[in-house]
C-alpha cells in the first residue's frame, strides 16, 4: 500500500540531546513537509523540500534541521537548541501543487 | 502575509443537520483549495479539494468556491456524530511552494 510512514510514534528527549524523526513515503511525491502542532493549535511549517538535495525553511525552522538525500525520505532532527520541543510532529508529502497527504505523526516529549 | 482564516468554533449541530464550515483567504493568486478533517490526537485526512468556482460534491460533502469573494466553504449533509472533528482549510497559490493552512474549525455533532 502506498503511504507515508513516520517513526517512532512516541519519542522522549533528554535535555541537551538531539533526536531524529523519520519520514518515508512510497507515493513517488516530489514534495515533502514537516509541521509542528501544539495542543489546540493549527499546523506550523518547519521545513519543506520540493526536490532531492534541496529544502527550504518554513515559519519555525529555528532549532530544527532536515536532509533530503533520497526522494522517499525526509528526516527531521530536533536539536538541543529547540528549547520547547514537546509537540505533535507531522510529515506530509504531495505532488507539486497538489494535495498533501499526512503520516500518522510522532509525539515528542521531554524527559 | 498571505492568510487563510477560519472561525475556530466550536460549531455544534444536531445529528442529521447540515454543518457549514467557512474559510476566507487573502491571496488572490490562490488556485487550489483543500479541506482536511482531523480527529483529536490523529493526523489530518484529506476530504476534498476544489479548483474551480462553484460546487463540488462527494457523498455527503460539498465544497463551494467563490474566487470573487475569496471564500471557500464545506457543507456536510446529514451530519453524524462521527463527523465531530476539527476541519482545516488550506490554499495553494501557483507562486507559492507550500500550502497555507487555516487554524481549523472544531465541529461537534450532537446525537
PDB file of N, CA, C and O in Angstrom, chain A residues 9 11 21 35-39 44 46 60 64 82 84-90 105-110:
ATOM      1  N   UNK A   9       6.387   6.439  16.857  1.00  0.00           N
ATOM      2  CA  UNK A   9       5.106   7.072  17.149  1.00  0.00           C
ATOM      3  C   UNK A   9       5.234   7.979  18.374  1.00  0.00           C
ATOM      4  O   UNK A   9       4.627   9.052  18.437  1.00  0.00           O
ATOM      5  N   UNK A  11       8.287   9.576  21.177  1.00  0.00           N
ATOM      6  CA  UNK A  11       9.726   9.781  21.354  1.00  0.00           C
ATOM      7  C   UNK A  11       9.929  10.685  22.554  1.00  0.00           C
ATOM      8  O   UNK A  11       9.192  11.668  22.753  1.00  0.00           O
ATOM      9  N   UNK A  21      13.503  12.321  13.809  1.00  0.00           N
ATOM     10  CA  UNK A  21      12.216  11.743  13.469  1.00  0.00           C
ATOM     11  C   UNK A  21      12.286  11.287  12.009  1.00  0.00           C
ATOM     12  O   UNK A  21      12.720  12.040  11.132  1.00  0.00           O
ATOM     13  N   UNK A  35       5.613  19.578   9.773  1.00  0.00           N
ATOM     14  CA  UNK A  35       4.808  20.519  10.533  1.00  0.00           C
ATOM     15  C   UNK A  35       4.918  20.194  12.017  1.00  0.00           C
ATOM     16  O   UNK A  35       5.121  19.049  12.410  1.00  0.00           O
ATOM     17  N   UNK A  36       4.695  21.208  12.799  1.00  0.00           N
ATOM     18  CA  UNK A  36       4.576  21.046  14.247  1.00  0.00           C
ATOM     19  C   UNK A  36       3.166  21.477  14.634  1.00  0.00           C
ATOM     20  O   UNK A  36       2.641  22.489  14.138  1.00  0.00           O
ATOM     21  N   UNK A  37       2.552  20.714  15.541  1.00  0.00           N
ATOM     22  CA  UNK A  37       1.234  21.075  16.039  1.00  0.00           C
ATOM     23  C   UNK A  37       1.247  21.000  17.562  1.00  0.00           C
ATOM     24  O   UNK A  37       1.538  19.961  18.142  1.00  0.00           O
ATOM     25  N   UNK A  38       0.935  22.110  18.193  1.00  0.00           N
ATOM     26  CA  UNK A  38       0.795  22.158  19.642  1.00  0.00           C
ATOM     27  C   UNK A  38      -0.675  21.973  20.012  1.00  0.00           C
ATOM     28  O   UNK A  38      -1.560  22.238  19.182  1.00  0.00           O
ATOM     29  N   UNK A  39      -0.961  21.517  21.222  1.00  0.00           N
ATOM     30  CA  UNK A  39      -2.344  21.205  21.622  1.00  0.00           C
ATOM     31  C   UNK A  39      -3.301  22.354  21.332  1.00  0.00           C
ATOM     32  O   UNK A  39      -3.050  23.487  21.730  1.00  0.00           O
ATOM     33  N   UNK A  44       2.013  24.373  11.981  1.00  0.00           N
ATOM     34  CA  UNK A  44       3.062  25.359  11.670  1.00  0.00           C
ATOM     35  C   UNK A  44       4.163  24.657  10.883  1.00  0.00           C
ATOM     36  O   UNK A  44       4.667  23.616  11.295  1.00  0.00           O
ATOM     37  N   UNK A  46       7.664  23.724   9.453  1.00  0.00           N
ATOM     38  CA  UNK A  46       9.042  23.769   9.931  1.00  0.00           C
ATOM     39  C   UNK A  46      10.002  23.844   8.746  1.00  0.00           C
ATOM     40  O   UNK A  46      10.811  24.765   8.635  1.00  0.00           O
ATOM     41  N   UNK A  60       8.950  28.185  11.317  1.00  0.00           N
ATOM     42  CA  UNK A  60       9.532  27.963  12.646  1.00  0.00           C
ATOM     43  C   UNK A  60      10.728  27.017  12.566  1.00  0.00           C
ATOM     44  O   UNK A  60      10.838  26.058  13.309  1.00  0.00           O
ATOM     45  N   UNK A  64      15.702  23.248  14.433  1.00  0.00           N
ATOM     46  CA  UNK A  64      15.434  22.031  13.664  1.00  0.00           C
ATOM     47  C   UNK A  64      16.387  21.947  12.473  1.00  0.00           C
ATOM     48  O   UNK A  64      16.875  22.969  11.994  1.00  0.00           O
ATOM     49  N   UNK A  82      16.422  23.661  20.279  1.00  0.00           N
ATOM     50  CA  UNK A  82      14.957  23.832  20.338  1.00  0.00           C
ATOM     51  C   UNK A  82      14.540  23.642  21.785  1.00  0.00           C
ATOM     52  O   UNK A  82      14.485  22.518  22.289  1.00  0.00           O
ATOM     53  N   UNK A  84      11.729  24.209  23.426  1.00  0.00           N
ATOM     54  CA  UNK A  84      10.378  23.746  23.762  1.00  0.00           C
ATOM     55  C   UNK A  84       9.900  22.755  22.699  1.00  0.00           C
ATOM     56  O   UNK A  84       9.010  23.049  21.916  1.00  0.00           O
ATOM     57  N   UNK A  85      10.504  21.561  22.655  1.00  0.00           N
ATOM     58  CA  UNK A  85      10.228  20.644  21.550  1.00  0.00           C
ATOM     59  C   UNK A  85       8.969  19.800  21.724  1.00  0.00           C
ATOM     60  O   UNK A  85       8.574  19.113  20.783  1.00  0.00           O
ATOM     61  N   UNK A  86       8.350  19.824  22.893  1.00  0.00           N
ATOM     62  CA  UNK A  86       7.189  18.966  23.128  1.00  0.00           C
ATOM     63  C   UNK A  86       6.056  19.367  22.202  1.00  0.00           C
ATOM     64  O   UNK A  86       5.540  20.486  22.275  1.00  0.00           O
ATOM     65  N   UNK A  87       5.659  18.454  21.317  1.00  0.00           N
ATOM     66  CA  UNK A  87       4.631  18.746  20.318  1.00  0.00           C
ATOM     67  C   UNK A  87       4.331  17.480  19.534  1.00  0.00           C
ATOM     68  O   UNK A  87       4.976  16.442  19.715  1.00  0.00           O
ATOM     69  N   UNK A  88       3.355  17.605  18.657  1.00  0.00           N
ATOM     70  CA  UNK A  88       2.978  16.551  17.714  1.00  0.00           C
ATOM     71  C   UNK A  88       3.593  16.945  16.369  1.00  0.00           C
ATOM     72  O   UNK A  88       3.331  18.029  15.859  1.00  0.00           O
ATOM     73  N   UNK A  89       4.452  16.074  15.815  1.00  0.00           N
ATOM     74  CA  UNK A  89       5.156  16.388  14.571  1.00  0.00           C
ATOM     75  C   UNK A  89       4.549  15.585  13.434  1.00  0.00           C
ATOM     76  O   UNK A  89       4.430  14.356  13.505  1.00  0.00           O
ATOM     77  N   UNK A  90       4.204  16.292  12.382  1.00  0.00           N
ATOM     78  CA  UNK A  90       3.535  15.683  11.233  1.00  0.00           C
ATOM     79  C   UNK A  90       4.376  15.858   9.979  1.00  0.00           C
ATOM     80  O   UNK A  90       4.837  16.949   9.675  1.00  0.00           O
ATOM     81  N   UNK A 105       2.102  10.766  12.360  1.00  0.00           N
ATOM     82  CA  UNK A 105       2.668  11.689  13.335  1.00  0.00           C
ATOM     83  C   UNK A 105       3.565  11.042  14.367  1.00  0.00           C
ATOM     84  O   UNK A 105       3.528   9.829  14.595  1.00  0.00           O
ATOM     85  N   UNK A 106       4.400  11.880  14.973  1.00  0.00           N
ATOM     86  CA  UNK A 106       5.266  11.482  16.089  1.00  0.00           C
ATOM     87  C   UNK A 106       5.028  12.453  17.232  1.00  0.00           C
ATOM     88  O   UNK A 106       5.070  13.674  17.030  1.00  0.00           O
ATOM     89  N   UNK A 107       4.796  11.901  18.424  1.00  0.00           N
ATOM     90  CA  UNK A 107       4.638  12.746  19.617  1.00  0.00           C
ATOM     91  C   UNK A 107       5.965  12.787  20.353  1.00  0.00           C
ATOM     92  O   UNK A 107       6.477  11.745  20.765  1.00  0.00           O
ATOM     93  N   UNK A 108       6.495  13.970  20.495  1.00  0.00           N
ATOM     94  CA  UNK A 108       7.782  14.164  21.160  1.00  0.00           C
ATOM     95  C   UNK A 108       7.549  14.812  22.516  1.00  0.00           C
ATOM     96  O   UNK A 108       6.824  15.812  22.622  1.00  0.00           O
ATOM     97  N   UNK A 109       8.182  14.246  23.528  1.00  0.00           N
ATOM     98  CA  UNK A 109       8.073  14.793  24.881  1.00  0.00           C
ATOM     99  C   UNK A 109       9.456  14.920  25.496  1.00  0.00           C
ATOM    100  O   UNK A 109      10.400  14.230  25.073  1.00  0.00           O
ATOM    101  N   UNK A 110       9.557  15.755  26.505  1.00  0.00           N
ATOM    102  CA  UNK A 110      10.803  15.966  27.221  1.00  0.00           C
ATOM    103  C   UNK A 110      10.822  15.114  28.473  1.00  0.00           C
ATOM    104  O   UNK A 110       9.831  15.066  29.216  1.00  0.00           O
TER     105      UNK A 110
END
